[in-house]
XYZ file of C-alpha atoms in Angstrom:
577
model
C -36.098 18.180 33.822
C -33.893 21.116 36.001
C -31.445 17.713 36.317
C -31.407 16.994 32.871
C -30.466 20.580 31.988
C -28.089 20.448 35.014
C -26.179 17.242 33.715
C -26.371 18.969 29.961
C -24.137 21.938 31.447
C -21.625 20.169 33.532
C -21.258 18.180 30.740
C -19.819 21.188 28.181
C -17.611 22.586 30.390
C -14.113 22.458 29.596
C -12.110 19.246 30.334
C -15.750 17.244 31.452
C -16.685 14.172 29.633
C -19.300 14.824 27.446
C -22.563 12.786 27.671
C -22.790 11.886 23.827
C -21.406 13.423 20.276
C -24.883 14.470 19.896
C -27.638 14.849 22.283
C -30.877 15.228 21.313
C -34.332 15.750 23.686
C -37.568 14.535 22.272
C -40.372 16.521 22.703
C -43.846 15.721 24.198
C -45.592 14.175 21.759
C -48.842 16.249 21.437
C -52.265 14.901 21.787
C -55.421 14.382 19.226
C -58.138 14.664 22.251
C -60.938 13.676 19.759
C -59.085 10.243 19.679
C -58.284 9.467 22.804
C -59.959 7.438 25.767
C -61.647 9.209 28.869
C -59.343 8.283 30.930
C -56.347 9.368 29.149
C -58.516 12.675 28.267
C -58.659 13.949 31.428
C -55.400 13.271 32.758
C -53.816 14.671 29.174
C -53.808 18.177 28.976
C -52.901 20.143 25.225
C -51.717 23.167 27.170
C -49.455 21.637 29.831
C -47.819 19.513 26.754
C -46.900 22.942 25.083
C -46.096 24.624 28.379
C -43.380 21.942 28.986
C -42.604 22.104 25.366
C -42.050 25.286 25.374
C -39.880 25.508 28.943
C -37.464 23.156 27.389
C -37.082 25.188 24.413
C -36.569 28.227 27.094
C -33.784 26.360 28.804
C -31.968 26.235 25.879
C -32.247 22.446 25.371
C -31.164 20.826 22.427
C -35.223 19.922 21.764
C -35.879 17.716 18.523
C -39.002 20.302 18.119
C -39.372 18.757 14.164
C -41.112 15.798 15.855
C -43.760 17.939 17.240
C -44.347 19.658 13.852
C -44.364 16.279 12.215
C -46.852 15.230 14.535
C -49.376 18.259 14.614
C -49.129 18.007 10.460
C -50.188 14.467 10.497
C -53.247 13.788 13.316
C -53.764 10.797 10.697
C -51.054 8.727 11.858
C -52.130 7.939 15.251
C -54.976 5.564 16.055
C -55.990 6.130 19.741
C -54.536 9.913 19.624
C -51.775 9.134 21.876
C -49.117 6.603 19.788
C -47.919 7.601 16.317
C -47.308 5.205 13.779
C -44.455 3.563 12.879
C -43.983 4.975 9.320
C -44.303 8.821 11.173
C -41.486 7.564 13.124
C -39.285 6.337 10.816
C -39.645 9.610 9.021
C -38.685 11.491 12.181
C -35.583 9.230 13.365
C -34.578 9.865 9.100
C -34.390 14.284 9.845
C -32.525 13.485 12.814
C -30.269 11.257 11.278
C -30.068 13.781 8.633
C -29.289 16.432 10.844
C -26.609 14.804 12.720
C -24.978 12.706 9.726
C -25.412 14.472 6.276
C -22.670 16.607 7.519
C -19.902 13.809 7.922
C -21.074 11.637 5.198
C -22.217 13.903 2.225
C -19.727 14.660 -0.597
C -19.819 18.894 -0.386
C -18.619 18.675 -3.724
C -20.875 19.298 -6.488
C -23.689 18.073 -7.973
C -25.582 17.912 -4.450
C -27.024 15.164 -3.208
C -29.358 16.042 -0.310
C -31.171 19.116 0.651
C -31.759 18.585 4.044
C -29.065 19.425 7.210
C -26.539 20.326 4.797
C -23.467 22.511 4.933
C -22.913 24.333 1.828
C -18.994 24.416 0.895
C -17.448 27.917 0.908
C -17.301 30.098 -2.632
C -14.055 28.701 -4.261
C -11.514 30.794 -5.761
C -13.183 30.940 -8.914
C -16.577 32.197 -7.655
C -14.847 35.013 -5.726
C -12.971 36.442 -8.867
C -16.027 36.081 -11.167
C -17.751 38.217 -8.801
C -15.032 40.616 -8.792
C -14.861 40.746 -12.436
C -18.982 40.872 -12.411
C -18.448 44.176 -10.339
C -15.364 45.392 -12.403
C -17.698 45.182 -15.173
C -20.319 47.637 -13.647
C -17.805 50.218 -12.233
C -16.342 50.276 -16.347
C -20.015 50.912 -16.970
C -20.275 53.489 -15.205
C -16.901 55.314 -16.018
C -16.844 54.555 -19.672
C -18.859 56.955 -20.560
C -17.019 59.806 -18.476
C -13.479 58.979 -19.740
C -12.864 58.683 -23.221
C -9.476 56.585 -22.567
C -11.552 53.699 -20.487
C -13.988 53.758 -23.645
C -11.316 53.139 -26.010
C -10.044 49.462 -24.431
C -13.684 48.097 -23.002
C -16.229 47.207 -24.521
C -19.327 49.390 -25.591
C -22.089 50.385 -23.180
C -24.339 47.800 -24.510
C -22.202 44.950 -24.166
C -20.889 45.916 -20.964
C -24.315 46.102 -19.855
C -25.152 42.812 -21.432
C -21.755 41.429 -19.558
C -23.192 42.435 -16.514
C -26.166 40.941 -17.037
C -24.795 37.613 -17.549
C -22.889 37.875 -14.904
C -24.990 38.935 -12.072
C -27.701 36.176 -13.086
C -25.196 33.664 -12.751
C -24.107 34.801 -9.564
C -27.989 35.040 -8.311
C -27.860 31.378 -9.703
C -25.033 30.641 -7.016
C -26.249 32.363 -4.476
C -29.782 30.014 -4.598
C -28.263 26.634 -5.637
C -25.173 26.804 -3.639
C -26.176 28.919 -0.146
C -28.667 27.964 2.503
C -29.889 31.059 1.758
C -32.793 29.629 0.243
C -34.667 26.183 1.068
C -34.799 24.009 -1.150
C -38.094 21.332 -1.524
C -37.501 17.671 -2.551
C -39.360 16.562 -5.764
C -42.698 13.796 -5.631
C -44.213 12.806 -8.315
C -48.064 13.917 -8.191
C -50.142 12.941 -11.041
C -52.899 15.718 -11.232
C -50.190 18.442 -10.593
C -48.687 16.891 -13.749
C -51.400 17.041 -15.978
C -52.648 20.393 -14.422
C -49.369 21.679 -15.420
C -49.748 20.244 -18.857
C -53.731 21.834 -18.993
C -52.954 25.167 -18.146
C -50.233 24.969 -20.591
C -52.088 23.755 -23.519
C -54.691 26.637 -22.423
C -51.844 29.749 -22.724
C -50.825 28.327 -26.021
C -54.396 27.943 -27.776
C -54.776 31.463 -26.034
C -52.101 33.143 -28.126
C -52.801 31.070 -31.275
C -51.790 33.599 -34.136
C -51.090 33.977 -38.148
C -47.632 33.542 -38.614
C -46.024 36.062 -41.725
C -45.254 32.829 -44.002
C -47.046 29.238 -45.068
C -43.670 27.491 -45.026
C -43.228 23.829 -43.990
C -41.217 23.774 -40.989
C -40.986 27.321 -41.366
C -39.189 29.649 -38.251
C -42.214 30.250 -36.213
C -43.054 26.499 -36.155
C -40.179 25.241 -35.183
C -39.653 27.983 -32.381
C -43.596 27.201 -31.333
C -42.020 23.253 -31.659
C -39.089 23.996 -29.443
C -41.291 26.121 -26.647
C -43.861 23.310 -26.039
C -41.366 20.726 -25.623
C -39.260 23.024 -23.240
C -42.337 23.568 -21.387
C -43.136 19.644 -21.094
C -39.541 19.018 -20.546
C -39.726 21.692 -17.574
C -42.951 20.036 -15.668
C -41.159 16.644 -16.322
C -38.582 17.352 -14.088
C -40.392 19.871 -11.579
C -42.735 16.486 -10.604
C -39.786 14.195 -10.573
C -41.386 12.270 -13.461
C -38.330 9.897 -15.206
C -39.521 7.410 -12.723
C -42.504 6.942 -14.471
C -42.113 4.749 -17.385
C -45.490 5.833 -19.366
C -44.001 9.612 -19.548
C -40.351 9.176 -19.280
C -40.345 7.380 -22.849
C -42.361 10.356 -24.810
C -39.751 12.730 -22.969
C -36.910 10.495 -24.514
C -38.772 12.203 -28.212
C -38.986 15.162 -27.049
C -35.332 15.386 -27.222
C -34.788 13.320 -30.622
C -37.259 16.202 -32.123
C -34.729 18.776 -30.995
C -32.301 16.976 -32.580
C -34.549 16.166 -35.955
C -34.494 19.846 -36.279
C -30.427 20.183 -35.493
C -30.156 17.690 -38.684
C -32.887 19.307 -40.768
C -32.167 23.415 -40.085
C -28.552 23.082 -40.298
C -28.142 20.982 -43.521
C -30.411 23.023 -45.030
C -28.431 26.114 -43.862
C -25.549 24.628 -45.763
C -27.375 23.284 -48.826
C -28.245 27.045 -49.875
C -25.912 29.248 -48.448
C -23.065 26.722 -49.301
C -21.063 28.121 -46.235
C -18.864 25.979 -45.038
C -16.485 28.616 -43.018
C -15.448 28.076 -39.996
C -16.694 31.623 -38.731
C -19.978 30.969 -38.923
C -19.700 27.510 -36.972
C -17.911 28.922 -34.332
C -20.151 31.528 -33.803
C -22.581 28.880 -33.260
C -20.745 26.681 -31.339
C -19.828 29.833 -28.854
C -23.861 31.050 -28.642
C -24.526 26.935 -27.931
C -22.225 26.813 -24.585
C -21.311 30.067 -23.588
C -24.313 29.398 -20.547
C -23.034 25.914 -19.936
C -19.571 26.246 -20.016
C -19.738 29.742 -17.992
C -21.968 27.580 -15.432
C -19.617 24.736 -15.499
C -17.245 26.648 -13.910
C -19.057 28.990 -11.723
C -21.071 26.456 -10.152
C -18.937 23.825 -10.110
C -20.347 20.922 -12.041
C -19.335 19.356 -14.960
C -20.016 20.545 -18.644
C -21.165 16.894 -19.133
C -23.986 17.801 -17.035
C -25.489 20.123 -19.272
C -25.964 17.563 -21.726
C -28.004 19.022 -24.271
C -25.056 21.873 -25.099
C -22.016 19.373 -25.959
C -25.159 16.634 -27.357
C -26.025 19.382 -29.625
C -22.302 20.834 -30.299
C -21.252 17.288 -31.265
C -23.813 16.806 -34.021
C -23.480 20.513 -35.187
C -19.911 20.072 -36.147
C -21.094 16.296 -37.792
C -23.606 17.578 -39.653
C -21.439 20.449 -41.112
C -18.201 17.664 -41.456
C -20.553 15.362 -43.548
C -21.986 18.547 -45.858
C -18.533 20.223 -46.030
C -16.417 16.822 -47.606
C -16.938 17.002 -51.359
C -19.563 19.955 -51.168
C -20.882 19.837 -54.914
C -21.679 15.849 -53.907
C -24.958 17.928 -52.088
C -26.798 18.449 -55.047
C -26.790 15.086 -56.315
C -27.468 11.640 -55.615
C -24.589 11.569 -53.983
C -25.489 13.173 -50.774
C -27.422 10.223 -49.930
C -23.965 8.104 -50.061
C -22.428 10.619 -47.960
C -25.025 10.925 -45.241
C -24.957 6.597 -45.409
C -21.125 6.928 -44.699
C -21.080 9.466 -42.236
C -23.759 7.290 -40.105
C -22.002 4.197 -40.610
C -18.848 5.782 -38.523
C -20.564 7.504 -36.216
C -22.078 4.713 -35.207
C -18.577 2.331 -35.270
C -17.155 5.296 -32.859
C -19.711 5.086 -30.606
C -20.054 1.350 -30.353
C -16.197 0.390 -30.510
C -15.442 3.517 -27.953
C -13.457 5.553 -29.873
C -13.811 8.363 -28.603
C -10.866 10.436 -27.503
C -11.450 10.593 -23.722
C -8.195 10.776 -22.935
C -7.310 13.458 -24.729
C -10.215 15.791 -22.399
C -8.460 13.998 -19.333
C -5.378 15.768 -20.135
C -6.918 18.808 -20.953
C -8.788 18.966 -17.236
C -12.424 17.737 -18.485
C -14.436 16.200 -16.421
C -16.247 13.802 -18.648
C -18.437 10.992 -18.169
C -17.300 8.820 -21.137
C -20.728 6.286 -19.997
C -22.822 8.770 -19.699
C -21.838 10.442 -23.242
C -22.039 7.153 -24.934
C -25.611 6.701 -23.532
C -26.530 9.784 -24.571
C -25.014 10.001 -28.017
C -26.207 6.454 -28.575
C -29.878 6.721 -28.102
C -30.122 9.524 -30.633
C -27.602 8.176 -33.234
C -30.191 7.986 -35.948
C -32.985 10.844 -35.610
C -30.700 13.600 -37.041
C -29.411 11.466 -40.062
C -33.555 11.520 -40.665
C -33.677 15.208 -39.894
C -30.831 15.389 -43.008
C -32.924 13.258 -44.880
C -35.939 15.326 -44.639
C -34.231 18.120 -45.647
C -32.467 16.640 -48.756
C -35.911 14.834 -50.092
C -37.694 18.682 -49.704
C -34.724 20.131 -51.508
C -33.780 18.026 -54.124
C -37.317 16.371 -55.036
C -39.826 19.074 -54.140
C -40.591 20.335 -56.755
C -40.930 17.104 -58.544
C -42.832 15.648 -56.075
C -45.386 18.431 -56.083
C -46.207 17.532 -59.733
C -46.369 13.506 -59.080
C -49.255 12.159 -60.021
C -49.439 10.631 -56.824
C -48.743 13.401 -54.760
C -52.342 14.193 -54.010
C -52.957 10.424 -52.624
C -50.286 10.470 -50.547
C -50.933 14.004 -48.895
C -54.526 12.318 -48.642
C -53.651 9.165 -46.661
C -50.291 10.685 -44.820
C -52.678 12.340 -41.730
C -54.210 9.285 -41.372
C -51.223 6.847 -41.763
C -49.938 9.413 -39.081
C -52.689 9.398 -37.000
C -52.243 5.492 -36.844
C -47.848 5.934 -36.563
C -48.403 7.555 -33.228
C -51.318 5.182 -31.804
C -49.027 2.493 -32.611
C -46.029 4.359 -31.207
C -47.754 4.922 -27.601
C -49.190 1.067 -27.090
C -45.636 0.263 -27.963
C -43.779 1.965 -25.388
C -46.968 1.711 -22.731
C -46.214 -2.080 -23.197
C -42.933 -2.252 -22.436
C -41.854 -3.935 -19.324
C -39.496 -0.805 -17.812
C -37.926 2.385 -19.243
C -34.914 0.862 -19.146
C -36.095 -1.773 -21.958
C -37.366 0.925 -23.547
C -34.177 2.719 -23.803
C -32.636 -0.113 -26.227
C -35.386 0.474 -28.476
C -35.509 4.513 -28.866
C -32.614 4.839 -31.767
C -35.004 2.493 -34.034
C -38.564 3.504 -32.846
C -38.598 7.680 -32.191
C -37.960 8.708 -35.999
C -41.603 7.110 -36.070
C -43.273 9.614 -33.549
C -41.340 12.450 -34.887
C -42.082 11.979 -38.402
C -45.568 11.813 -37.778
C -45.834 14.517 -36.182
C -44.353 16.373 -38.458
C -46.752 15.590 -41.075
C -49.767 16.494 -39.090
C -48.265 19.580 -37.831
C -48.061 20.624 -41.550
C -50.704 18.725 -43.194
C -52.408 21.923 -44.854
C -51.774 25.079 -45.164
C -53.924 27.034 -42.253
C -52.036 24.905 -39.505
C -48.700 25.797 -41.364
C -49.502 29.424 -41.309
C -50.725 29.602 -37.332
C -48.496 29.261 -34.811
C -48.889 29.743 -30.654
C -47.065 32.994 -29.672
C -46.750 31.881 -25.736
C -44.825 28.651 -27.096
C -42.752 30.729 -29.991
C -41.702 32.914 -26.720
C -41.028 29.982 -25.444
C -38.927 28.523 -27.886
C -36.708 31.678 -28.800
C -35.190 31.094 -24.901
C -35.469 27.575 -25.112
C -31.765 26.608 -24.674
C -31.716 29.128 -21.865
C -34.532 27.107 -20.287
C -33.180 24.157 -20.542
C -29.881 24.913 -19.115
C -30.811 27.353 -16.175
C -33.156 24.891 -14.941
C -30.661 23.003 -12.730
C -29.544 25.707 -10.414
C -32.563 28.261 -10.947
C -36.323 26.896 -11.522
C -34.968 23.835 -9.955
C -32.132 23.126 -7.203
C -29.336 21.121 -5.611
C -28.646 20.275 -9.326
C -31.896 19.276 -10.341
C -32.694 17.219 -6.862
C -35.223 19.673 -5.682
C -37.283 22.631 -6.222
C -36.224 25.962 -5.184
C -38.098 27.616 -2.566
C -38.725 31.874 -3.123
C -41.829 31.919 -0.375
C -43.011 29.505 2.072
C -42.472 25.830 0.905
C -46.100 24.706 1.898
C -47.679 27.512 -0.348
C -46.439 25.562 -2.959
C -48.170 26.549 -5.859
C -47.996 30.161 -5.403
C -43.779 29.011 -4.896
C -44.016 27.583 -8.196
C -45.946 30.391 -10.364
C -43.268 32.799 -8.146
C -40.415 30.504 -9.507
C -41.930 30.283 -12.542
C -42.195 34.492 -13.188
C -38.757 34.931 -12.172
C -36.909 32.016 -13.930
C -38.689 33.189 -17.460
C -38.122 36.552 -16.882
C -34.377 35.580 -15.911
C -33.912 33.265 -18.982
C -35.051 36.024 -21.542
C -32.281 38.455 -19.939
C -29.812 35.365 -19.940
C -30.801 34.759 -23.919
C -30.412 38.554 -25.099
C -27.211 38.922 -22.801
C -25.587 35.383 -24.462
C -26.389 37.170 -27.951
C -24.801 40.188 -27.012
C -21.904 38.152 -25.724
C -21.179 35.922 -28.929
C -21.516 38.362 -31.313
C -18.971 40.476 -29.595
C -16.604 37.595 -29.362
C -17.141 37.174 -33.255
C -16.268 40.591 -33.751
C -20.370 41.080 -34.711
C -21.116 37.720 -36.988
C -24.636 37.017 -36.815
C -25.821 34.110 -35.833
C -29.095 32.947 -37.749
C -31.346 31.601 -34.585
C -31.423 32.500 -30.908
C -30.442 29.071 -29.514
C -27.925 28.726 -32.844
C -29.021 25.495 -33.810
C -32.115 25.852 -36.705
C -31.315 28.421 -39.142
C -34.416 27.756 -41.100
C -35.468 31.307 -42.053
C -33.424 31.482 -44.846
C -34.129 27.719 -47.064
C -34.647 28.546 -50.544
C -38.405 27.913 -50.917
C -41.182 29.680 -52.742
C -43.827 31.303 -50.670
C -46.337 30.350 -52.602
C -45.238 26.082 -52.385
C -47.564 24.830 -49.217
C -50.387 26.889 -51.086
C -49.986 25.152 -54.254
C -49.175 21.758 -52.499
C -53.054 22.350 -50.955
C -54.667 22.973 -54.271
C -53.313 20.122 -55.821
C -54.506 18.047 -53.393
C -58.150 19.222 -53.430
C -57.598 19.503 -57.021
C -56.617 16.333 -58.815
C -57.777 17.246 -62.279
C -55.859 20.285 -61.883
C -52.957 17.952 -61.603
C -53.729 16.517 -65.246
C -54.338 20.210 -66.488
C -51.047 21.038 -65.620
C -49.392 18.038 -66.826
């Protein structure tokens, strides 16, 4: 061994040949005594192993010590205590190849693509000023309140504050996703971490079950209990690496079509009674949608395309509000039905024939994935047309409907026509052969699923008056969830989990990660508020995430009661009558 480290020094002096690019010692294997022979058990002695372990690592040899932590984890793998097995070593020649290749072969552009032996590109330009401007911000903080002529050109306290805010999470965002500062854990797929996830979820939101202030059908604290449960699903979906299972992939694929159900349904309501069309209002929501993404975009250098949900939810904002805004008084008639027929027809011929203008973002710098959008776009095309649907039936027909003689039979048989929609739903897509084949039926099949659930979830009037407060909590941050996710609760752009304490505590990691991302997300939510409405010169924008302005449809309180009594009540139907 004294020549080995001999030949190792001659070797890096200046002008010498050097032995290899990389040179690597392995270890002594160590030993499982309770496995091996009695011959080999007294000639193999634990402590001399580490003692020449150890002296190696004293000489300043370049030891491959992982192997010996590989093989103390896993006494399993070796049969006669001695030999490992093949599949250990394949795993161990993989870290070293890592370790000696990642560096010449990984892109170090974004979005990562390893999280092993990697070296992290240096802050660009970009990063640098933001974090000068990010520190700007504080020291105006500070002074503006000393020196009236400062106060005069900044902003207020508040919003500075609330600029900082923004700022200095996204920073703490770079600094975890885009340092070695922090390890980051590759994701597995682990079937009772999944569902214990899912357990202790459903367990926090019966917990906090509460009486909302209204009985409304699809009323505000609903939908933001809606939105918080699917965040929350959406969240352990991609914690436990879980697209790659068809079974729960497919029901995530709804998840997303009943965000965009309620884009169609909250916002064409929104413009059916207020009847404004200005384009204050939608740029005020458009700004509150992708102010995180766009600022991330940027900072982190990715791509705004990878924040999906922002331009997927942008896009069908400014549709819905183009296809209520030509010929406006067509809205209250039977016309409306013509118009949302027309609209769907092109939307669908400029998805399918490609027309979208591409090439005009190429020329404008955006980096955009015209495949990926298409995909995307595509596989939702039809579930907000049926959110707009929904809405229109409730707001032109509503009241007639309530009086139908017929009305209590079908509020009878709609829970269990439901019931049945979603049993047939889930043997459908457990039967199909791959995700993949289930992808080219999810524009045709999800209105199904999210229809039904919609009745149930309103089917009388105690379940439309109680809500979860843990999932309305939830859902208020929701877009702030979904879009932090990539660089904070998870890492190297959603490849792997972000390590806070040691990796193989790894549930107390994730309730650390957990704690912090929430608490983070809630700051990033008040702080994008505070940002938009200062932008708009203080326009208010109606929901927290911009997108479902239902608060304010033009319903009596008293309609889900009445809806309940007639159907209990069928003579009181004829009474009335």
């Amino acid at each position: 061994m004294d020549g080995v480290v001999q030949r190792l020094a001659e070797s890096r002096r200046t002008g010498a040949t050097p032995i290899a690019d990389h040179v690597y010692i392995s270890p002594v294997a160590p030993v499982v005594v309770d496995k091996l022979t009695p011959e080999r058990r007294a000639t193999l002695d634990p402590a001399a192993i580490t003692w020449m372990n150890a002296y190696m690592q004293a000489a300043e040899l370049p030891v491959f010590s992982s192997w010996t932590d590989m093989a103390q984890a896993r006494p399993i793998e070796t049969a006669d205590g001695l030999h490992y097995s093949a599949g250990l070593e394949r795993a161990a020649v993989n870290v070293l190849l890592n370790r000696v290749c990642n560096r010449d072969t990984i892109d170090p552009h974004p979005p990562m693509r390893t999280t092993c032996c990697f070296e992290y590109p240096a802050p660009g330009s970009f990063v640098r000023w933001y974090a000068v401007a990010t520190l700007s911000a504080l020291a105006l903080l500070v002074t503006s309140a000393r020196w009236t002529s400062v106060a005069r050109i900044v902003p207020s306290a508040a919003t500075l504050r609330q600029l900082l805010v923004f700022g200095s999470i996204l920073l703490i965002m770079f600094v975890c996703d885009r340092t070695p500062l922090f390890e980051k854990l590759h994701k597995h797929f682990v079937a009772w971490v999944f569902t214990a996830m899912l357990a202790l979820a459903t367990v926090g939101g019966a917990a906090t079950w509460s009486t909302d202030k209204t009985e409304a059908f699809l009323g505000r604290a609903q939908t933001d209990e809606w939105k918080g449960w699917m965040q929350i699903v959406i969240l352990a979906y991609h914690a436990m690496n879980a697209s790659g299972v068809s079974g729960i992939y497919n029901p995530v694929r709804v998840l997303v079509a009943m965000y965009l159900f309620m884009t169609g349904y909250g916002h064409c309501c929104f413009f059916y009674a207020k009847r404004d069309y200005g384009l204050r209002r939608l740029t005020a929501v458009l700004l509150r949608t992708n102010v995180l993404a766009v600022a991330l975009a940027y900072v982190m250098g990715t791509s705004y395309m990878d924040y999906y949900f922002a331009p997927l939810s942008s896009a069908w904002v400014l549709i819905v509000w183009a296809t209520m805004r030509v010929a406006p008084a067509a809205n209250y008639t039977h016309l409306a039905w013509a118009k949302l027929a027309a609209s769907a027809v092109i939307m669908c011929l400029v998805n399918g024939l490609h027309l979208w203008p591409f090439a005009l973002l190429g020329r404008l710098g955006v980096v955009w994935s015209a495949r990926e959008w298409e995909f995307r776009f595509g596989t939702d095309i039809y579930i907000v047309y049926v959110g707009m649907a929904v809405a229109l039936v409730r707001l032109q027909y509503g009241s007639q409907l309530l009086v139908h003689p017929r009305w209590p039979q079908i509020v009878r048989w709609s829970v269990p026509a439901s019931i049945l929609g979603l049993v047939l739903y889930f043997y459908f897509e457990l039967t199909r052969a791959s995700k993949f084949e289930y992808n080219k039926w999810h524009p045709y099949v999800s209105p199904l699923p999210v229809l039904c659930f919609v009745v149930l979830r309103n089917a009388n009037g105690y379940l439309r008056s109680h809500s979860s407060a843990m999932f309305r909590a939830a859902g208020l941050i929701s877009l702030e969830l979904f879009i932090a996710q990539f660089h904070l609760f998870l890492a190297a752009d959603t490849k792997a989990i972000l390590v806070l304490v040691d990796s193989r505590l790894w549930f107390v990691n994730f309730g650390v990660i957990a704690f912090v991302f929430v608490g983070l997300c809630q700051a990033l939510g008040s702080a994008s508020g505070t940002i938009t409405a200062w932008l708009m010169a203080k326009v208010s924008v109606d929901a927290p995430a911009a997108d479902i302005p239902m608060s304010e449809l033009p319903v009596a309180a008293d309609r889900p009661r009445a809806l309940d009594r007639l159907a209990s009540d069928p003579p009181l139907l004829a009474r009335m009558a």
